[in-house]
XYZ file of C-alpha atoms in Angstrom:
563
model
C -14.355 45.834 31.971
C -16.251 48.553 34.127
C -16.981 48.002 37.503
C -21.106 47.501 37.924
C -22.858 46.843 41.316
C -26.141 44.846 41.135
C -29.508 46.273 42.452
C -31.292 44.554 45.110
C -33.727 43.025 42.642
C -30.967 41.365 41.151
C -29.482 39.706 44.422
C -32.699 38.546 45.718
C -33.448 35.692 43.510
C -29.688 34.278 45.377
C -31.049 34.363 48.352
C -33.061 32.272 51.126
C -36.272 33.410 51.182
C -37.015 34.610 54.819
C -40.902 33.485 56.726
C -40.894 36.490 59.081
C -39.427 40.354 58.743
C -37.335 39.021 61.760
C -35.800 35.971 60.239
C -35.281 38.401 56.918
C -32.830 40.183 59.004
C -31.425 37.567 60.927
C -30.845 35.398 58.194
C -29.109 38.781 56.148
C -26.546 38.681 58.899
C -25.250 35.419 58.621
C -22.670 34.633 55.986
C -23.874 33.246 52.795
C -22.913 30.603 50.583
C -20.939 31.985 47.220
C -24.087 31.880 44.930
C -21.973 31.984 41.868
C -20.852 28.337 43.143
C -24.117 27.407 41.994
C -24.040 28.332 38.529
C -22.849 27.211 35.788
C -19.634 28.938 35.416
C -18.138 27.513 38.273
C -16.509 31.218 39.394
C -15.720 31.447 43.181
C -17.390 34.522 44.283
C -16.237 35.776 48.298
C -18.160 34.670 51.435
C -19.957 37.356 52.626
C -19.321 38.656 56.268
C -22.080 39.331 59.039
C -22.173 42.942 58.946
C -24.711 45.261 57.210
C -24.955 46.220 54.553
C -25.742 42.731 53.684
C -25.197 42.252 49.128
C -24.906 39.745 46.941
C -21.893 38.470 45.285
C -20.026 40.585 42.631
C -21.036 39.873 39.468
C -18.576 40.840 36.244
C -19.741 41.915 32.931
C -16.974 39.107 31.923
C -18.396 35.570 31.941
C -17.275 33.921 35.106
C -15.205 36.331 36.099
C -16.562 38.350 38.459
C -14.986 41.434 39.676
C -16.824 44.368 41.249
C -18.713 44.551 44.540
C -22.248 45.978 45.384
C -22.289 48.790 47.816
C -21.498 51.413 45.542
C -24.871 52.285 44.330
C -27.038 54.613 46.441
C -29.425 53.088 49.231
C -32.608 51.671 48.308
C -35.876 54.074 49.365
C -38.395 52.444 51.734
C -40.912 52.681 49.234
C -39.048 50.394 46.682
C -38.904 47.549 49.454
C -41.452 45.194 50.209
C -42.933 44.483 53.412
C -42.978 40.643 54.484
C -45.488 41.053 57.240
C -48.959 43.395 57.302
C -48.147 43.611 60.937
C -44.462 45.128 61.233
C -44.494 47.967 58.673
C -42.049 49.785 60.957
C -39.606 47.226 59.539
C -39.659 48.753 55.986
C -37.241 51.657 56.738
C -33.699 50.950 56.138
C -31.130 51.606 58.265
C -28.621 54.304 57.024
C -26.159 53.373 53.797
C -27.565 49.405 53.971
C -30.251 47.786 51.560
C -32.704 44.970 52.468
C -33.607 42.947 49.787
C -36.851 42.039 49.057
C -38.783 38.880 48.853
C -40.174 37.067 46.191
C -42.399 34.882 47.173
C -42.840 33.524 43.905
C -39.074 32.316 44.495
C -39.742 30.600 48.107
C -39.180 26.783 48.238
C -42.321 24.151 47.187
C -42.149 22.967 50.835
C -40.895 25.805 53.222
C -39.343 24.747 56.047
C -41.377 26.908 58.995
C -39.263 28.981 60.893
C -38.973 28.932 64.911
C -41.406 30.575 66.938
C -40.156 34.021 67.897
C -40.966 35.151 71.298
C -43.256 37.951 71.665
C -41.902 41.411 72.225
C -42.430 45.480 72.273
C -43.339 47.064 69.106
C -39.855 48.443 67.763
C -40.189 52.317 67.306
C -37.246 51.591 64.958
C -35.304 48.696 63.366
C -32.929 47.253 65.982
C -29.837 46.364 65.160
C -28.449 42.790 64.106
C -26.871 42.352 67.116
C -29.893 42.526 68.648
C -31.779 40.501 66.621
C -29.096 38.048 66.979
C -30.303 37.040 70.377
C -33.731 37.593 69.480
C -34.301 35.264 66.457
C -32.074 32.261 66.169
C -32.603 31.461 62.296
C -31.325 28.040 60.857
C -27.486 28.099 60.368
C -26.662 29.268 56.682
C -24.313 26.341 54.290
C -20.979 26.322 55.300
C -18.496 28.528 53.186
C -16.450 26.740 50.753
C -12.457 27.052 51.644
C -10.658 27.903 48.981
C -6.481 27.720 49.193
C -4.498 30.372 50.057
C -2.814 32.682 46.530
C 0.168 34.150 46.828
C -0.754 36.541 43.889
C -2.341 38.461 46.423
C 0.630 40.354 47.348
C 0.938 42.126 43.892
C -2.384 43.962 44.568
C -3.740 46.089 48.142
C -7.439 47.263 49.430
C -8.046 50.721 50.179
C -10.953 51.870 53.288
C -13.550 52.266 50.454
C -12.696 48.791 49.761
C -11.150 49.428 46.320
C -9.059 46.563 45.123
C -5.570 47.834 43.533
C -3.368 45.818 41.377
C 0.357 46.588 40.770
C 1.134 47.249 37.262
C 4.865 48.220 36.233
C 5.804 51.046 38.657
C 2.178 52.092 39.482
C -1.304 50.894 40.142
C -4.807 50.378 38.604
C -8.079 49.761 40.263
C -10.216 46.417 39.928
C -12.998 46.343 41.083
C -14.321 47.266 44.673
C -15.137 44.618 47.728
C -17.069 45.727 50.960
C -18.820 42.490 51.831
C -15.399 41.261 53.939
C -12.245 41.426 54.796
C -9.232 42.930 52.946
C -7.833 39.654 52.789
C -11.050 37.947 51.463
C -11.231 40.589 48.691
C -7.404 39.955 47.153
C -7.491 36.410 47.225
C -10.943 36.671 45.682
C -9.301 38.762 43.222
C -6.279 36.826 43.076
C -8.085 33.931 42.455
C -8.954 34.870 38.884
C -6.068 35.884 38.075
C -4.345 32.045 39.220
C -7.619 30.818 36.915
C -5.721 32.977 33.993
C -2.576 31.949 34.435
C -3.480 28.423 34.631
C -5.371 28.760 31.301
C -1.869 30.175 29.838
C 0.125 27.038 31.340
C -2.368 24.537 30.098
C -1.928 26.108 26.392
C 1.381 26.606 26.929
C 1.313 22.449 27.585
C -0.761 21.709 25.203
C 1.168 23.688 22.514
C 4.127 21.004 22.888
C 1.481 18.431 22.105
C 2.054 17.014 18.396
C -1.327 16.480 18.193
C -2.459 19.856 18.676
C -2.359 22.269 15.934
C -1.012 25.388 15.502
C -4.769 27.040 14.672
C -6.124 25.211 17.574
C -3.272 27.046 19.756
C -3.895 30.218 18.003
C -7.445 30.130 18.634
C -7.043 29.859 22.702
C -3.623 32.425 22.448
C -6.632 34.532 21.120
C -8.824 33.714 24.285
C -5.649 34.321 26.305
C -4.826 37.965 25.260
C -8.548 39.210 25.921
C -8.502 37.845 29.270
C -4.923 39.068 29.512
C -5.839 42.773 28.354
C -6.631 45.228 31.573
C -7.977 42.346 33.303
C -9.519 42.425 36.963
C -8.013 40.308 38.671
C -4.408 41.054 40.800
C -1.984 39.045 40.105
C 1.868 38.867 38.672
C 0.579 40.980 35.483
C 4.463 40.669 34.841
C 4.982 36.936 34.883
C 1.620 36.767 32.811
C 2.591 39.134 30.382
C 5.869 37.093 29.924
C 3.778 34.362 29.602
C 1.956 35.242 27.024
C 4.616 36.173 24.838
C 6.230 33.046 25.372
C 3.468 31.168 24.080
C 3.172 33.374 21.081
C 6.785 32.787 20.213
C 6.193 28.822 20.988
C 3.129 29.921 18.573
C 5.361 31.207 15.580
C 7.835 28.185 16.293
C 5.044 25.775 16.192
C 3.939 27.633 13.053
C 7.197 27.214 11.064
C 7.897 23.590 12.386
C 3.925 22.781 10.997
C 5.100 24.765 7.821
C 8.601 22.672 7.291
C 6.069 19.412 8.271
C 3.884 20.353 5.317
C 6.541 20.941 2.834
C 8.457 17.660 3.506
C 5.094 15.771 2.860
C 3.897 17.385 -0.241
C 8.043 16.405 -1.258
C 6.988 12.743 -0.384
C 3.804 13.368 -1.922
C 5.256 14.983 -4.736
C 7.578 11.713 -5.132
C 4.302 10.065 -5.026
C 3.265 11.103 -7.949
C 6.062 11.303 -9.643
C 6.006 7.545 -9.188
C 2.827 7.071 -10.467
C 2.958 9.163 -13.482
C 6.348 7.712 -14.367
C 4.809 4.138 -14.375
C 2.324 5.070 -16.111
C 4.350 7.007 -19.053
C 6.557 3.598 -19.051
C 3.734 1.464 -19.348
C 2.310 4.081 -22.815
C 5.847 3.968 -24.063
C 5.786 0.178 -24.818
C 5.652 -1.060 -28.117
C 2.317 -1.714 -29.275
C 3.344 -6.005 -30.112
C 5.058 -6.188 -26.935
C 2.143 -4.830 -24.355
C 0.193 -7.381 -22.346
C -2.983 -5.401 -22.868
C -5.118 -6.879 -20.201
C -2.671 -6.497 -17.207
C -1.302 -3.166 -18.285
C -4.873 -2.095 -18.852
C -5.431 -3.127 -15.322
C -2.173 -1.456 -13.815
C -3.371 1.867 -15.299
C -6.483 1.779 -13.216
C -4.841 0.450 -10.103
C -2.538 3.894 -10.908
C -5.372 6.368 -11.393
C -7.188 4.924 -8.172
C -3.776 5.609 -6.317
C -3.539 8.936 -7.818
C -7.078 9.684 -6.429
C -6.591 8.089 -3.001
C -3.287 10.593 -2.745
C -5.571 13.440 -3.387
C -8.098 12.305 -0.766
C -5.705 11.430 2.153
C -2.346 12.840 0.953
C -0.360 16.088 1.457
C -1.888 18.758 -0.821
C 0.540 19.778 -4.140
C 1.142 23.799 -4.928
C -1.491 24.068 -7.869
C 1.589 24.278 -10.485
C 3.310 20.876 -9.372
C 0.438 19.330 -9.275
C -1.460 20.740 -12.672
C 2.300 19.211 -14.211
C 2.030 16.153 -13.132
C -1.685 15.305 -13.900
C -1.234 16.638 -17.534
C 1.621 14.003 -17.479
C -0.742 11.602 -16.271
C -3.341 12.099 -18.432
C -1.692 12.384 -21.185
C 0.138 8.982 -20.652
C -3.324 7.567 -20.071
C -4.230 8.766 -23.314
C -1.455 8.076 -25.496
C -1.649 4.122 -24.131
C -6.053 4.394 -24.462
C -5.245 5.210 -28.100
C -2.695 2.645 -28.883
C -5.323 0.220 -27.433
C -7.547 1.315 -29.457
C -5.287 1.064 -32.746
C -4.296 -2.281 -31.304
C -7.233 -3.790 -31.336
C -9.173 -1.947 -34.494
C -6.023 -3.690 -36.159
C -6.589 -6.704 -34.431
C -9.945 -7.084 -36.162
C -8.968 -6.681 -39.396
C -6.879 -9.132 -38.845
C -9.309 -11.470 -37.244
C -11.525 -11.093 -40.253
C -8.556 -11.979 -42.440
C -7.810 -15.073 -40.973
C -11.572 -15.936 -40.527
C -11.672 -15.679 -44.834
C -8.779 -17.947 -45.011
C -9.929 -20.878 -42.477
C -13.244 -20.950 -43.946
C -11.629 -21.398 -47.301
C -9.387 -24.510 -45.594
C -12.287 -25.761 -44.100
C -14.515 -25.935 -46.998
C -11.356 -27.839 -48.964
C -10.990 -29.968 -45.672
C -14.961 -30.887 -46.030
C -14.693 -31.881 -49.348
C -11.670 -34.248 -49.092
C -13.302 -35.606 -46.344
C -15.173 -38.583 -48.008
C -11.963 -39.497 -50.522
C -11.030 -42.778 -50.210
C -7.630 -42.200 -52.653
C -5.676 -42.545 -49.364
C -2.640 -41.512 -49.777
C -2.603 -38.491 -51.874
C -5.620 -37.185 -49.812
C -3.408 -37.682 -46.692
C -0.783 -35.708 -48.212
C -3.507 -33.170 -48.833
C -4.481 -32.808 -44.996
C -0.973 -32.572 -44.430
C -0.529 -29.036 -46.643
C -3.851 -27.865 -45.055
C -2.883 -27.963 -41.552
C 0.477 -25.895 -42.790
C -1.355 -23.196 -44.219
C -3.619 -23.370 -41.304
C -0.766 -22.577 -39.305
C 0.188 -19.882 -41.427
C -3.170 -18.163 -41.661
C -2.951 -16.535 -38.615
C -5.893 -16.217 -35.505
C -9.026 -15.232 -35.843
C -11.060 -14.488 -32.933
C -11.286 -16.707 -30.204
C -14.916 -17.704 -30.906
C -14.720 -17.530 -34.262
C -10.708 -20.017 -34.408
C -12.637 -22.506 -32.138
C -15.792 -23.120 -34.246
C -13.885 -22.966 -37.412
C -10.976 -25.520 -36.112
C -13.738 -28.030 -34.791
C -15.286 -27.988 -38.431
C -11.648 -28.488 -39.677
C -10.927 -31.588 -37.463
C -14.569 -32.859 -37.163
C -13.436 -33.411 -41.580
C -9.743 -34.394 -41.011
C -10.622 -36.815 -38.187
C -13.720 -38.350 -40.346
C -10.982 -39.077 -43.409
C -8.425 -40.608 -41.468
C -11.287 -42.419 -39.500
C -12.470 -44.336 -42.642
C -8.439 -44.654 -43.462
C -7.875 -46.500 -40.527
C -10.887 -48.515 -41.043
C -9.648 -49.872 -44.392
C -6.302 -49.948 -43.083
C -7.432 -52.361 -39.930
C -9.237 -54.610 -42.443
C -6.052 -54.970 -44.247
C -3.718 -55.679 -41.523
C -5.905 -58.597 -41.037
C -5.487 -59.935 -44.472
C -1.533 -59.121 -43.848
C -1.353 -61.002 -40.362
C -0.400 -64.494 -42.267
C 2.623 -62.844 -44.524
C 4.117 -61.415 -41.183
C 4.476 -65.071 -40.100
C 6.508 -65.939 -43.360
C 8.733 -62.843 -42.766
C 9.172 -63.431 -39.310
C 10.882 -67.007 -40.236
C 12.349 -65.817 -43.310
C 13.938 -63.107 -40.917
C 15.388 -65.805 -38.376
C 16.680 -67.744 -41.471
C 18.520 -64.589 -42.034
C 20.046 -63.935 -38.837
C 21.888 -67.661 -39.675
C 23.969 -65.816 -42.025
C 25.896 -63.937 -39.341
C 28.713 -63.354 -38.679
C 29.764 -63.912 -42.141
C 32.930 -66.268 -42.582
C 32.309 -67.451 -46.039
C 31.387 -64.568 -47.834
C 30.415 -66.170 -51.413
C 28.096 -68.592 -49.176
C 26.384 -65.869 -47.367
C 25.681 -64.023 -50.462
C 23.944 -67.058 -52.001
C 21.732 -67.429 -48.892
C 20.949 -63.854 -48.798
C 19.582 -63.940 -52.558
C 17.081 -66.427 -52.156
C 15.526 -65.098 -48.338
C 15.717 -61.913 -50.254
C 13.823 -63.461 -53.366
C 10.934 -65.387 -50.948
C 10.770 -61.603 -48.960
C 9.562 -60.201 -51.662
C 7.278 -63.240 -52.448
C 5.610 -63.051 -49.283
C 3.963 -59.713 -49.968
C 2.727 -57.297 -47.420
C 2.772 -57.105 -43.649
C 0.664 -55.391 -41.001
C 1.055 -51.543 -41.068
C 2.489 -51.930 -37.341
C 4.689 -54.564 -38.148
C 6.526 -53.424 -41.193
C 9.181 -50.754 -40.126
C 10.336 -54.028 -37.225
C 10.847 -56.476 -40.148
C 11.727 -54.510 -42.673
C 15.156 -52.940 -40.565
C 15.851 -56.544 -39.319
C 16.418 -57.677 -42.891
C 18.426 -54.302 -43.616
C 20.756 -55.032 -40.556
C 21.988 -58.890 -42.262
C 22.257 -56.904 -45.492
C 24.114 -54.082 -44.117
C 26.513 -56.912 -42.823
C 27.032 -58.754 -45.885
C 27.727 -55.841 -47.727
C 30.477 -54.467 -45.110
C 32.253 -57.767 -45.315
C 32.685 -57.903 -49.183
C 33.549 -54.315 -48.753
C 36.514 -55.905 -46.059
C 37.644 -58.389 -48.743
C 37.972 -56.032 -51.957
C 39.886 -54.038 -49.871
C 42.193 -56.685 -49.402
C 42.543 -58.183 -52.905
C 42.773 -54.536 -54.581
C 46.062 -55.350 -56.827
C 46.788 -51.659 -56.446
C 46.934 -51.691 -52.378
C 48.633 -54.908 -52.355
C 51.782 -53.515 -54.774
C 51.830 -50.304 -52.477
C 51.876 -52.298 -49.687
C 54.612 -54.754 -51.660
C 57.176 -51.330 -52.801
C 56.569 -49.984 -49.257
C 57.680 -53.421 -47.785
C 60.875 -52.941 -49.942
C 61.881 -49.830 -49.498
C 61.733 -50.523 -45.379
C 63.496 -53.644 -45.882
C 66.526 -51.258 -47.661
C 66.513 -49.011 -45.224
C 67.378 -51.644 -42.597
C 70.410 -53.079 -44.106
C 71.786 -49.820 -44.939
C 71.514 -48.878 -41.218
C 73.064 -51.971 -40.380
C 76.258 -51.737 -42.046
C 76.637 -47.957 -41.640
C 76.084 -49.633 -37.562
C 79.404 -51.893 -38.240
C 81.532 -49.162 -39.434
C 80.713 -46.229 -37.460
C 82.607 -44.940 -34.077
C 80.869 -45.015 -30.994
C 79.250 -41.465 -31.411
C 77.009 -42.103 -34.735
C 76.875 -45.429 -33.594
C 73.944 -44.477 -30.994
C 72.386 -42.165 -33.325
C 71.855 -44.865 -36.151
C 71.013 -47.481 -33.950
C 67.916 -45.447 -32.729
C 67.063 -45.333 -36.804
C 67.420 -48.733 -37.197
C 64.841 -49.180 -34.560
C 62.126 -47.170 -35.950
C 62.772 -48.211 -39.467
C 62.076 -52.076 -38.424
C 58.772 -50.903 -36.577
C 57.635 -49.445 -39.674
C 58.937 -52.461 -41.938
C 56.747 -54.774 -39.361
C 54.077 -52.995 -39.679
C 54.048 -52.925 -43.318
C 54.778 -56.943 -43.712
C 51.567 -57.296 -41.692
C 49.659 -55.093 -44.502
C 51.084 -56.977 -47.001
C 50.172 -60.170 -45.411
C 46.633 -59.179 -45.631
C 46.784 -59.459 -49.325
C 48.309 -62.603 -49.472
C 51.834 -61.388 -49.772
């Protein structure tokens, strides 16, 4: 940055513009306000003292950093200055080492506020001083300086009698800029000043680094800000501290860096897992067999996992190109592999559709032509073995098995239609015989329980003879009366079963020899009882006991034959 003092042409546009040659230099002696206050940069530029020569504020070649003084350049020549007033052309001289600057009218106010009347006087032989203009021309009071805090970075840097700002740097010094318009004081703090605006810079990026939110580029961009500012710069200041500064937010930088690079590879893991998910589904949902898949729904589940796939590569972490190239070819190829066996599916699936069509249009057309047959029962048995082979033929298409299975039933349901018909007619005619069963059934029921067994056979042979008289019943009726009259002749029959039993001669002379063997046996153990000491004695006895048990039971036996 090289140090640059502005020419009077390029302070005057900052300053008041002055009615008289007489307020020009009264109004140059007062202090100004810091013109750089007004623009928009926001730098604080120093408040000019009252003394000649009278400048404008330093301007830098930096942006908003201003930091050399005018007063270096060589006085301006009378003939470059303008005269304000035809009248006072001894004014135009300047006084030795200052510069007046001129005025642009073309710059004055819309509405100029007219100055006081200035009393008259000699005509100057030369231009007094501002002291004595001072008391001369009261001009209107100038804004009032803006106070700016007190820096302690002023102490790293000194003023020389030229009014050179120095700024300590390691064990020597380095020149800033130069400030003549005021006091030593004014010029370090001035110059302190932007270096406290640096160092707050490096604090607020130094906070804003520790900020999650804030990225590591975004941090690298201002660190890049930082360093130019930071490089030789103008200003006095701790150049230390700031240079410690900086390199603690570029190792906060390279921290920030790695911590963003260990964030990135944990979420393309989770990422990765992601995937891995996705493309494992879908290689389970291709590696079903082709008569087990649910077509529709898995169908459905691989687009729901190719839109997640997508929306991962929108809004997730970003794969290395190898990872990711081995995962879609995973992908894709499980998308294919299940697109084909779709495919296959279903081109069988036809075939088979169009087999099944030729085979229920063949049952249909038999169905169609039985239809009007009025040999009822043989035709019935005919629906019967269509239905089962309609069972076996398989589905065709869903429009095709509905129209062909109402043409099937519109027939089957028009037979058994005109069956019933005929059928209803004859239950009518049947109504009367149900009457004569119905008695011939409560005749029946007289029978039981049987006592006399000859007897109840006699009676059962003629209601059985009149049953068959009576003829036919009512379809509804016939299973009800026909097991009532099987229950009396179940009955009959089980009690001449009962009595053969007992009157078998071969049962009865079992039951006789087993009578008189048991009838042996317990006289034998009787007189073995009489003779025996008192130790077999107990043991026999307990024979004898179970040997008349058993001879009881058999004289009962016997008794039932008529022994």
């Amino acid at each position: 940055m090289s140090d640059h003092t502005p020419t009077p042409d390029e302070t005057a546009a900052a300053e008041p513009t002055l009615e008289t040659s007489a307020d020009e230099a009264t109004q140059e002696t007062q202090p100004t306000a810091d013109p750089a206050e007004a623009t928009p940069s926001g730098e604080d530029a120093p408040t000019e003292a009252a003394a000649p020569p009278v400048e404008a504020a330093p301007v830098d070649e930096e942006p908003g950093l201003p930091d050399t003084i005018p007063g270096d350049s060589e006085p301006a020549t009378p003939e470059s200055l303008e005269t304000p007033a035809p009248e006072e052309p001894e004014a135009a001289p300047a006084m030795a080492g200052a510069e007046i600057p001129p005025v642009e009218e073309a710059e004055a106010p819309a509405a100029p506020v007219p100055a006081p009347a200035v009393p008259a006087s000699p005509k100057p032989t030369a231009i007094p001083s501002p002291a004595a203009l001072r008391k001369v021309v009261h001009a209107p009071a100038a804004p009032a300086a803006v106070a700016h805090p007190h820096s302690d970075s002023a102490a790293f840097g000194r003023v020389d009698e030229e009014g050179k700002v120095f700024v300590r740097e390691g064990e020597g010094e380095r020149e800033v800029g130069t400030y003549v318009a005021g006091s030593h004081d004014e010029a370090l703090q001035y110059y302190a000043r932007k270096y406290d605006e640096i160092y707050a810079s490096a604090e607020l990026l130094q906070q804003r680094m520790q900020l999650p939110e804030v990225g590591s580029r975004e941090v690298a961009d201002g660190l890049k800000t930082l360093k130019e500012q930071a490089t030789e710069p103008k200003v006095v200041g701790d150049l230390a501290a700031l240079s410690s500064r900086v390199q603690e937010i570029e190792a906060g930088l390279a921290t920030k860096r790695e911590q963003e690079q260990a964030d990135r590879a944990a979420a393309r893991e989770v990422a990765k897992g992601e995937r891995e998910r996705i493309v494992a589904e879908a290689e389970k949902i291709a590696g079903q067999p082709s008569e087990k898949v649910q077509w529709k729904q898995s169908g459905a589940r691989m687009r729901e996992l190719l839109e997640e796939w997508k929306q991962h590569q929108r809004s997730g972490a970003k794969l290395d190109k190898p990872s990711e190239n081995e995962l879609w070819q995973r992908f894709s190829h499980a998308r294919n592999r299940f697109d084909k066996a779709r495919r296959v599916y279903f081109a069988q699936l036809d075939e088979t559709h169009a087999e099944a069509k030729s085979a229920k249009e063949e049952l249909v057309a038999e169905a169609e032509a039985l239809q009007g047959s009025t040999d009822w029962g043989p035709t019935a048995t005919a629906y019967k073995r269509l239905m089962d082979r309609w069972r076996k033929a398989g589905r065709a298409s869903r429009a095709d098995d509905d129209a062909l299975w109402a043409r099937f039933k519109a027939a089957q349901d028009a037979f058994f239609a005109a069956k019933d018909e005929v059928a209803a007619a004859e239950d009518e005619e049947y109504r009367a015989n149900l009457a004569v069963k119905e008695q011939l059934l409560a005749d029946a029921q007289q029978i039981l329980p049987v006592k006399d067994l000859d007897q109840a056979k006699a009676q059962l042979r003629v209601i059985q003879d009149k049953w068959e008289t009576a003829g036919k019943v009512p379809r509804g009726d016939m299973d009800r009366v026909e097991k009532g009259l099987r229950r009396i002749e179940s009955a009959v029959r089980e009690a001449e079963d009962k009595k053969w039993q007992r009157t078998n001669p071969e049962v009865a002379a079992r039951a006789s020899s087993l009578v008189g063997q048991l009838q042996d046996k317990v006289a034998k153990l009787e007189k073995q009882i009489e003779s025996a000491d008192d130790n077999k004695r107990a043991r026999l006895q307990s024979e004898l006991e179970s040997a008349q048990s058993l001879l009881k039971m058999a004289q009962a036996g016997l008794d039932e034959f008529g022994g």
